[in-house]
């Protein structure tokens, strides 16, 4: 259970770092870049991937696609936290789990039971209520969490495809993907420095390093939690998604004084019920 709790804490902390960083003059592009630099280093030191096993038969189209999507959606995640807050962003990210489930039904013809159908019936109004703006907030930039939801849902589908490729260890594939994401973001930052005369800022390195450490910690502890509960993966699945929504909401409301309407709170409650139903439907 300790690994699951640590994974939840790491996930929420990433949002907290982005929330704190907005108080300073920072570059989200540079923060995301340093995030992948630190994550790559930690991934290599933790798993010691054998890169000699990576050859032309590896699913490179998946690696490249995820490598492009990860930093892109991460930038939208940062923007969503800035404009919509931790509570709504975390909820949108966790509700993204319904996209791979929907894909399993539509693309892979997986049978749906009554619990899954009820979960979807609740998830749709939950999302709409969560993203509903407060009356005093005239700028409701719901597009950011919407992209986060869709993006992480698509990434989850692609990662599940990689999991079926058993010729390579999953951790080796993860390192390759992180390396591609890092390379792309370094290229973007280099372009900004050379052509837009943007300067490197020590704050971006510090915030990026912290994001990278906790982002990788989330991955590491999540994998260890699945090993610990190998006979009950639904425990990890439910605990992670509900834990992030609950802890993220408490942090956003109590520490950062994010204001939620009654409709937002009802949406969060419906989201938790929907996640519980999805977990129960797996049995």
mmCIF file with all atom_site columns, N, CA, C and O in Angstrom, residues 83-109:
data_model
loop_
_atom_site.group_PDB
_atom_site.id
_atom_site.type_symbol
_atom_site.label_atom_id
_atom_site.label_alt_id
_atom_site.label_comp_id
_atom_site.label_asym_id
_atom_site.label_entity_id
_atom_site.label_seq_id
_atom_site.pdbx_PDB_ins_code
_atom_site.Cartn_x
_atom_site.Cartn_y
_atom_site.Cartn_z
_atom_site.occupancy
_atom_site.B_iso_or_equiv
_atom_site.pdbx_formal_charge
_atom_site.auth_seq_id
_atom_site.auth_comp_id
_atom_site.auth_asym_id
_atom_site.auth_atom_id
_atom_site.pdbx_PDB_model_num
ATOM 1   N N  . UNK A 1 83  ? -4.758  27.721 -15.874 1.00 0.00 ? 83  UNK A N  1
ATOM 2   C CA . UNK A 1 83  ? -6.015  28.407 -16.171 1.00 0.00 ? 83  UNK A CA 1
ATOM 3   C C  . UNK A 1 83  ? -7.230  27.824 -15.461 1.00 0.00 ? 83  UNK A C  1
ATOM 4   O O  . UNK A 1 83  ? -8.187  28.547 -15.176 1.00 0.00 ? 83  UNK A O  1
ATOM 5   N N  . UNK A 1 84  ? -7.209  26.516 -15.196 1.00 0.00 ? 84  UNK A N  1
ATOM 6   C CA . UNK A 1 84  ? -8.395  25.851 -14.635 1.00 0.00 ? 84  UNK A CA 1
ATOM 7   C C  . UNK A 1 84  ? -8.177  25.285 -13.236 1.00 0.00 ? 84  UNK A C  1
ATOM 8   O O  . UNK A 1 84  ? -9.134  24.904 -12.569 1.00 0.00 ? 84  UNK A O  1
ATOM 9   N N  . UNK A 1 85  ? -6.913  25.195 -12.791 1.00 0.00 ? 85  UNK A N  1
ATOM 10  C CA . UNK A 1 85  ? -6.627  24.714 -11.448 1.00 0.00 ? 85  UNK A CA 1
ATOM 11  C C  . UNK A 1 85  ? -6.324  23.230 -11.372 1.00 0.00 ? 85  UNK A C  1
ATOM 12  O O  . UNK A 1 85  ? -6.550  22.472 -12.318 1.00 0.00 ? 85  UNK A O  1
ATOM 13  N N  . UNK A 1 86  ? -5.797  22.816 -10.217 1.00 0.00 ? 86  UNK A N  1
ATOM 14  C CA . UNK A 1 86  ? -5.392  21.425 -10.002 1.00 0.00 ? 86  UNK A CA 1
ATOM 15  C C  . UNK A 1 86  ? -6.603  20.495 -9.962  1.00 0.00 ? 86  UNK A C  1
ATOM 16  O O  . UNK A 1 86  ? -6.577  19.395 -10.515 1.00 0.00 ? 86  UNK A O  1
ATOM 17  N N  . UNK A 1 87  ? -7.662  20.927 -9.291  1.00 0.00 ? 87  UNK A N  1
ATOM 18  C CA . UNK A 1 87  ? -8.832  20.053 -9.075  1.00 0.00 ? 87  UNK A CA 1
ATOM 19  C C  . UNK A 1 87  ? -9.407  19.576 -10.400 1.00 0.00 ? 87  UNK A C  1
ATOM 20  O O  . UNK A 1 87  ? -9.580  18.373 -10.642 1.00 0.00 ? 87  UNK A O  1
ATOM 21  N N  . UNK A 1 88  ? -9.719  20.523 -11.283 1.00 0.00 ? 88  UNK A N  1
ATOM 22  C CA . UNK A 1 88  ? -10.368 20.175 -12.542 1.00 0.00 ? 88  UNK A CA 1
ATOM 23  C C  . UNK A 1 88  ? -9.410  19.435 -13.476 1.00 0.00 ? 88  UNK A C  1
ATOM 24  O O  . UNK A 1 88  ? -9.817  18.514 -14.201 1.00 0.00 ? 88  UNK A O  1
ATOM 25  N N  . UNK A 1 89  ? -8.131  19.821 -13.441 1.00 0.00 ? 89  UNK A N  1
ATOM 26  C CA . UNK A 1 89  ? -7.154  19.163 -14.316 1.00 0.00 ? 89  UNK A CA 1
ATOM 27  C C  . UNK A 1 89  ? -6.935  17.714 -13.909 1.00 0.00 ? 89  UNK A C  1
ATOM 28  O O  . UNK A 1 89  ? -6.911  16.811 -14.758 1.00 0.00 ? 89  UNK A O  1
ATOM 29  N N  . UNK A 1 90  ? -6.760  17.477 -12.602 1.00 0.00 ? 90  UNK A N  1
ATOM 30  C CA . UNK A 1 90  ? -6.577  16.102 -12.119 1.00 0.00 ? 90  UNK A CA 1
ATOM 31  C C  . UNK A 1 90  ? -7.797  15.244 -12.435 1.00 0.00 ? 90  UNK A C  1
ATOM 32  O O  . UNK A 1 90  ? -7.676  14.077 -12.833 1.00 0.00 ? 90  UNK A O  1
ATOM 33  N N  . UNK A 1 91  ? -8.980  15.826 -12.249 1.00 0.00 ? 91  UNK A N  1
ATOM 34  C CA . UNK A 1 91  ? -10.206 15.071 -12.524 1.00 0.00 ? 91  UNK A CA 1
ATOM 35  C C  . UNK A 1 91  ? -10.301 14.716 -14.004 1.00 0.00 ? 91  UNK A C  1
ATOM 36  O O  . UNK A 1 91  ? -10.641 13.579 -14.366 1.00 0.00 ? 91  UNK A O  1
ATOM 37  N N  . UNK A 1 92  ? -9.975  15.687 -14.875 1.00 0.00 ? 92  UNK A N  1
ATOM 38  C CA . UNK A 1 92  ? -10.015 15.426 -16.319 1.00 0.00 ? 92  UNK A CA 1
ATOM 39  C C  . UNK A 1 92  ? -9.006  14.355 -16.708 1.00 0.00 ? 92  UNK A C  1
ATOM 40  O O  . UNK A 1 92  ? -9.299  13.463 -17.515 1.00 0.00 ? 92  UNK A O  1
ATOM 41  N N  . UNK A 1 93  ? -7.803  14.430 -16.118 1.00 0.00 ? 93  UNK A N  1
ATOM 42  C CA . UNK A 1 93  ? -6.773  13.444 -16.429 1.00 0.00 ? 93  UNK A CA 1
ATOM 43  C C  . UNK A 1 93  ? -7.207  12.044 -16.024 1.00 0.00 ? 93  UNK A C  1
ATOM 44  O O  . UNK A 1 93  ? -6.994  11.073 -16.750 1.00 0.00 ? 93  UNK A O  1
ATOM 45  N N  . UNK A 1 94  ? -7.846  11.916 -14.863 1.00 0.00 ? 94  UNK A N  1
ATOM 46  C CA . UNK A 1 94  ? -8.250  10.598 -14.375 1.00 0.00 ? 94  UNK A CA 1
ATOM 47  C C  . UNK A 1 94  ? -9.469  10.070 -15.131 1.00 0.00 ? 94  UNK A C  1
ATOM 48  O O  . UNK A 1 94  ? -9.621  8.863  -15.306 1.00 0.00 ? 94  UNK A O  1
ATOM 49  N N  . UNK A 1 95  ? -10.336 10.965 -15.582 1.00 0.00 ? 95  UNK A N  1
ATOM 50  C CA . UNK A 1 95  ? -11.491 10.526 -16.363 1.00 0.00 ? 95  UNK A CA 1
ATOM 51  C C  . UNK A 1 95  ? -11.088 10.070 -17.760 1.00 0.00 ? 95  UNK A C  1
ATOM 52  O O  . UNK A 1 95  ? -11.884 9.467  -18.479 1.00 0.00 ? 95  UNK A O  1
ATOM 53  N N  . UNK A 1 96  ? -9.828  10.341 -18.137 1.00 0.00 ? 96  UNK A N  1
ATOM 54  C CA . UNK A 1 96  ? -9.337  9.892  -19.448 1.00 0.00 ? 96  UNK A CA 1
ATOM 55  C C  . UNK A 1 96  ? -9.329  8.369  -19.551 1.00 0.00 ? 96  UNK A C  1
ATOM 56  O O  . UNK A 1 96  ? -9.252  7.811  -20.649 1.00 0.00 ? 96  UNK A O  1
ATOM 57  N N  . UNK A 1 97  ? -9.437  7.678  -18.407 1.00 0.00 ? 97  UNK A N  1
ATOM 58  C CA . UNK A 1 97  ? -9.446  6.211  -18.413 1.00 0.00 ? 97  UNK A CA 1
ATOM 59  C C  . UNK A 1 97  ? -10.636 5.657  -19.200 1.00 0.00 ? 97  UNK A C  1
ATOM 60  O O  . UNK A 1 97  ? -10.613 4.510  -19.652 1.00 0.00 ? 97  UNK A O  1
ATOM 61  N N  . UNK A 1 98  ? -11.673 6.476  -19.389 1.00 0.00 ? 98  UNK A N  1
ATOM 62  C CA . UNK A 1 98  ? -12.844 5.998  -20.124 1.00 0.00 ? 98  UNK A CA 1
ATOM 63  C C  . UNK A 1 98  ? -12.585 5.917  -21.629 1.00 0.00 ? 98  UNK A C  1
ATOM 64  O O  . UNK A 1 98  ? -13.310 5.216  -22.338 1.00 0.00 ? 98  UNK A O  1
ATOM 65  N N  . UNK A 1 99  ? -11.576 6.619  -22.121 1.00 0.00 ? 99  UNK A N  1
ATOM 66  C CA . UNK A 1 99  ? -11.281 6.579  -23.558 1.00 0.00 ? 99  UNK A CA 1
ATOM 67  C C  . UNK A 1 99  ? -10.744 5.207  -23.985 1.00 0.00 ? 99  UNK A C  1
ATOM 68  O O  . UNK A 1 99  ? -11.250 4.626  -24.951 1.00 0.00 ? 99  UNK A O  1
ATOM 69  N N  . UNK A 1 100 ? -9.726  4.634  -23.286 1.00 0.00 ? 100 UNK A N  1
ATOM 70  C CA . UNK A 1 100 ? -9.305  3.286  -23.675 1.00 0.00 ? 100 UNK A CA 1
ATOM 71  C C  . UNK A 1 100 ? -10.393 2.231  -23.468 1.00 0.00 ? 100 UNK A C  1
ATOM 72  O O  . UNK A 1 100 ? -10.457 1.257  -24.218 1.00 0.00 ? 100 UNK A O  1
ATOM 73  N N  . UNK A 1 101 ? -11.243 2.438  -22.468 1.00 0.00 ? 101 UNK A N  1
ATOM 74  C CA . UNK A 1 101 ? -12.342 1.493  -22.249 1.00 0.00 ? 101 UNK A CA 1
ATOM 75  C C  . UNK A 1 101 ? -13.334 1.577  -23.404 1.00 0.00 ? 101 UNK A C  1
ATOM 76  O O  . UNK A 1 101 ? -13.823 0.565  -23.911 1.00 0.00 ? 101 UNK A O  1
ATOM 77  N N  . UNK A 1 102 ? -13.617 2.802  -23.845 1.00 0.00 ? 102 UNK A N  1
ATOM 78  C CA . UNK A 1 102 ? -14.504 3.002  -24.987 1.00 0.00 ? 102 UNK A CA 1
ATOM 79  C C  . UNK A 1 102 ? -13.900 2.416  -26.261 1.00 0.00 ? 102 UNK A C  1
ATOM 80  O O  . UNK A 1 102 ? -14.597 1.810  -27.080 1.00 0.00 ? 102 UNK A O  1
ATOM 81  N N  . UNK A 1 103 ? -12.579 2.569  -26.401 1.00 0.00 ? 103 UNK A N  1
ATOM 82  C CA . UNK A 1 103 ? -11.883 2.005  -27.561 1.00 0.00 ? 103 UNK A CA 1
ATOM 83  C C  . UNK A 1 103 ? -11.970 0.478  -27.555 1.00 0.00 ? 103 UNK A C  1
ATOM 84  O O  . UNK A 1 103 ? -12.134 -0.154 -28.603 1.00 0.00 ? 103 UNK A O  1
ATOM 85  N N  . UNK A 1 104 ? -11.851 -0.116 -26.355 1.00 0.00 ? 104 UNK A N  1
ATOM 86  C CA . UNK A 1 104 ? -11.954 -1.571 -26.247 1.00 0.00 ? 104 UNK A CA 1
ATOM 87  C C  . UNK A 1 104 ? -13.322 -2.061 -26.710 1.00 0.00 ? 104 UNK A C  1
ATOM 88  O O  . UNK A 1 104 ? -13.441 -3.132 -27.298 1.00 0.00 ? 104 UNK A O  1
ATOM 89  N N  . UNK A 1 105 ? -14.332 -1.251 -26.468 1.00 0.00 ? 105 UNK A N  1
ATOM 90  C CA . UNK A 1 105 ? -15.698 -1.614 -26.860 1.00 0.00 ? 105 UNK A CA 1
ATOM 91  C C  . UNK A 1 105 ? -15.915 -1.418 -28.363 1.00 0.00 ? 105 UNK A C  1
ATOM 92  O O  . UNK A 1 105 ? -16.400 -2.316 -29.064 1.00 0.00 ? 105 UNK A O  1
ATOM 93  N N  . UNK A 1 106 ? -15.498 -0.240 -28.883 1.00 0.00 ? 106 UNK A N  1
ATOM 94  C CA . UNK A 1 106 ? -15.777 0.089  -30.277 1.00 0.00 ? 106 UNK A CA 1
ATOM 95  C C  . UNK A 1 106 ? -14.799 -0.555 -31.261 1.00 0.00 ? 106 UNK A C  1
ATOM 96  O O  . UNK A 1 106 ? -15.189 -1.001 -32.340 1.00 0.00 ? 106 UNK A O  1
ATOM 97  N N  . UNK A 1 107 ? -13.507 -0.600 -30.874 1.00 0.00 ? 107 UNK A N  1
ATOM 98  C CA . UNK A 1 107 ? -12.483 -1.093 -31.799 1.00 0.00 ? 107 UNK A CA 1
ATOM 99  C C  . UNK A 1 107 ? -12.207 -2.580 -31.640 1.00 0.00 ? 107 UNK A C  1
ATOM 100 O O  . UNK A 1 107 ? -11.989 -3.293 -32.617 1.00 0.00 ? 107 UNK A O  1
ATOM 101 N N  . UNK A 1 108 ? -12.205 -3.039 -30.382 1.00 0.00 ? 108 UNK A N  1
ATOM 102 C CA . UNK A 1 108 ? -11.808 -4.424 -30.126 1.00 0.00 ? 108 UNK A CA 1
ATOM 103 C C  . UNK A 1 108 ? -12.984 -5.304 -29.721 1.00 0.00 ? 108 UNK A C  1
ATOM 104 O O  . UNK A 1 108 ? -12.807 -6.446 -29.300 1.00 0.00 ? 108 UNK A O  1
ATOM 105 N N  . UNK A 1 109 ? -14.209 -4.732 -29.835 1.00 0.00 ? 109 UNK A N  1
ATOM 106 C CA . UNK A 1 109 ? -15.455 -5.486 -29.639 1.00 0.00 ? 109 UNK A CA 1
ATOM 107 C C  . UNK A 1 109 ? -15.544 -6.175 -28.284 1.00 0.00 ? 109 UNK A C  1
ATOM 108 O O  . UNK A 1 109 ? -16.078 -7.265 -28.162 1.00 0.00 ? 109 UNK A O  1
#
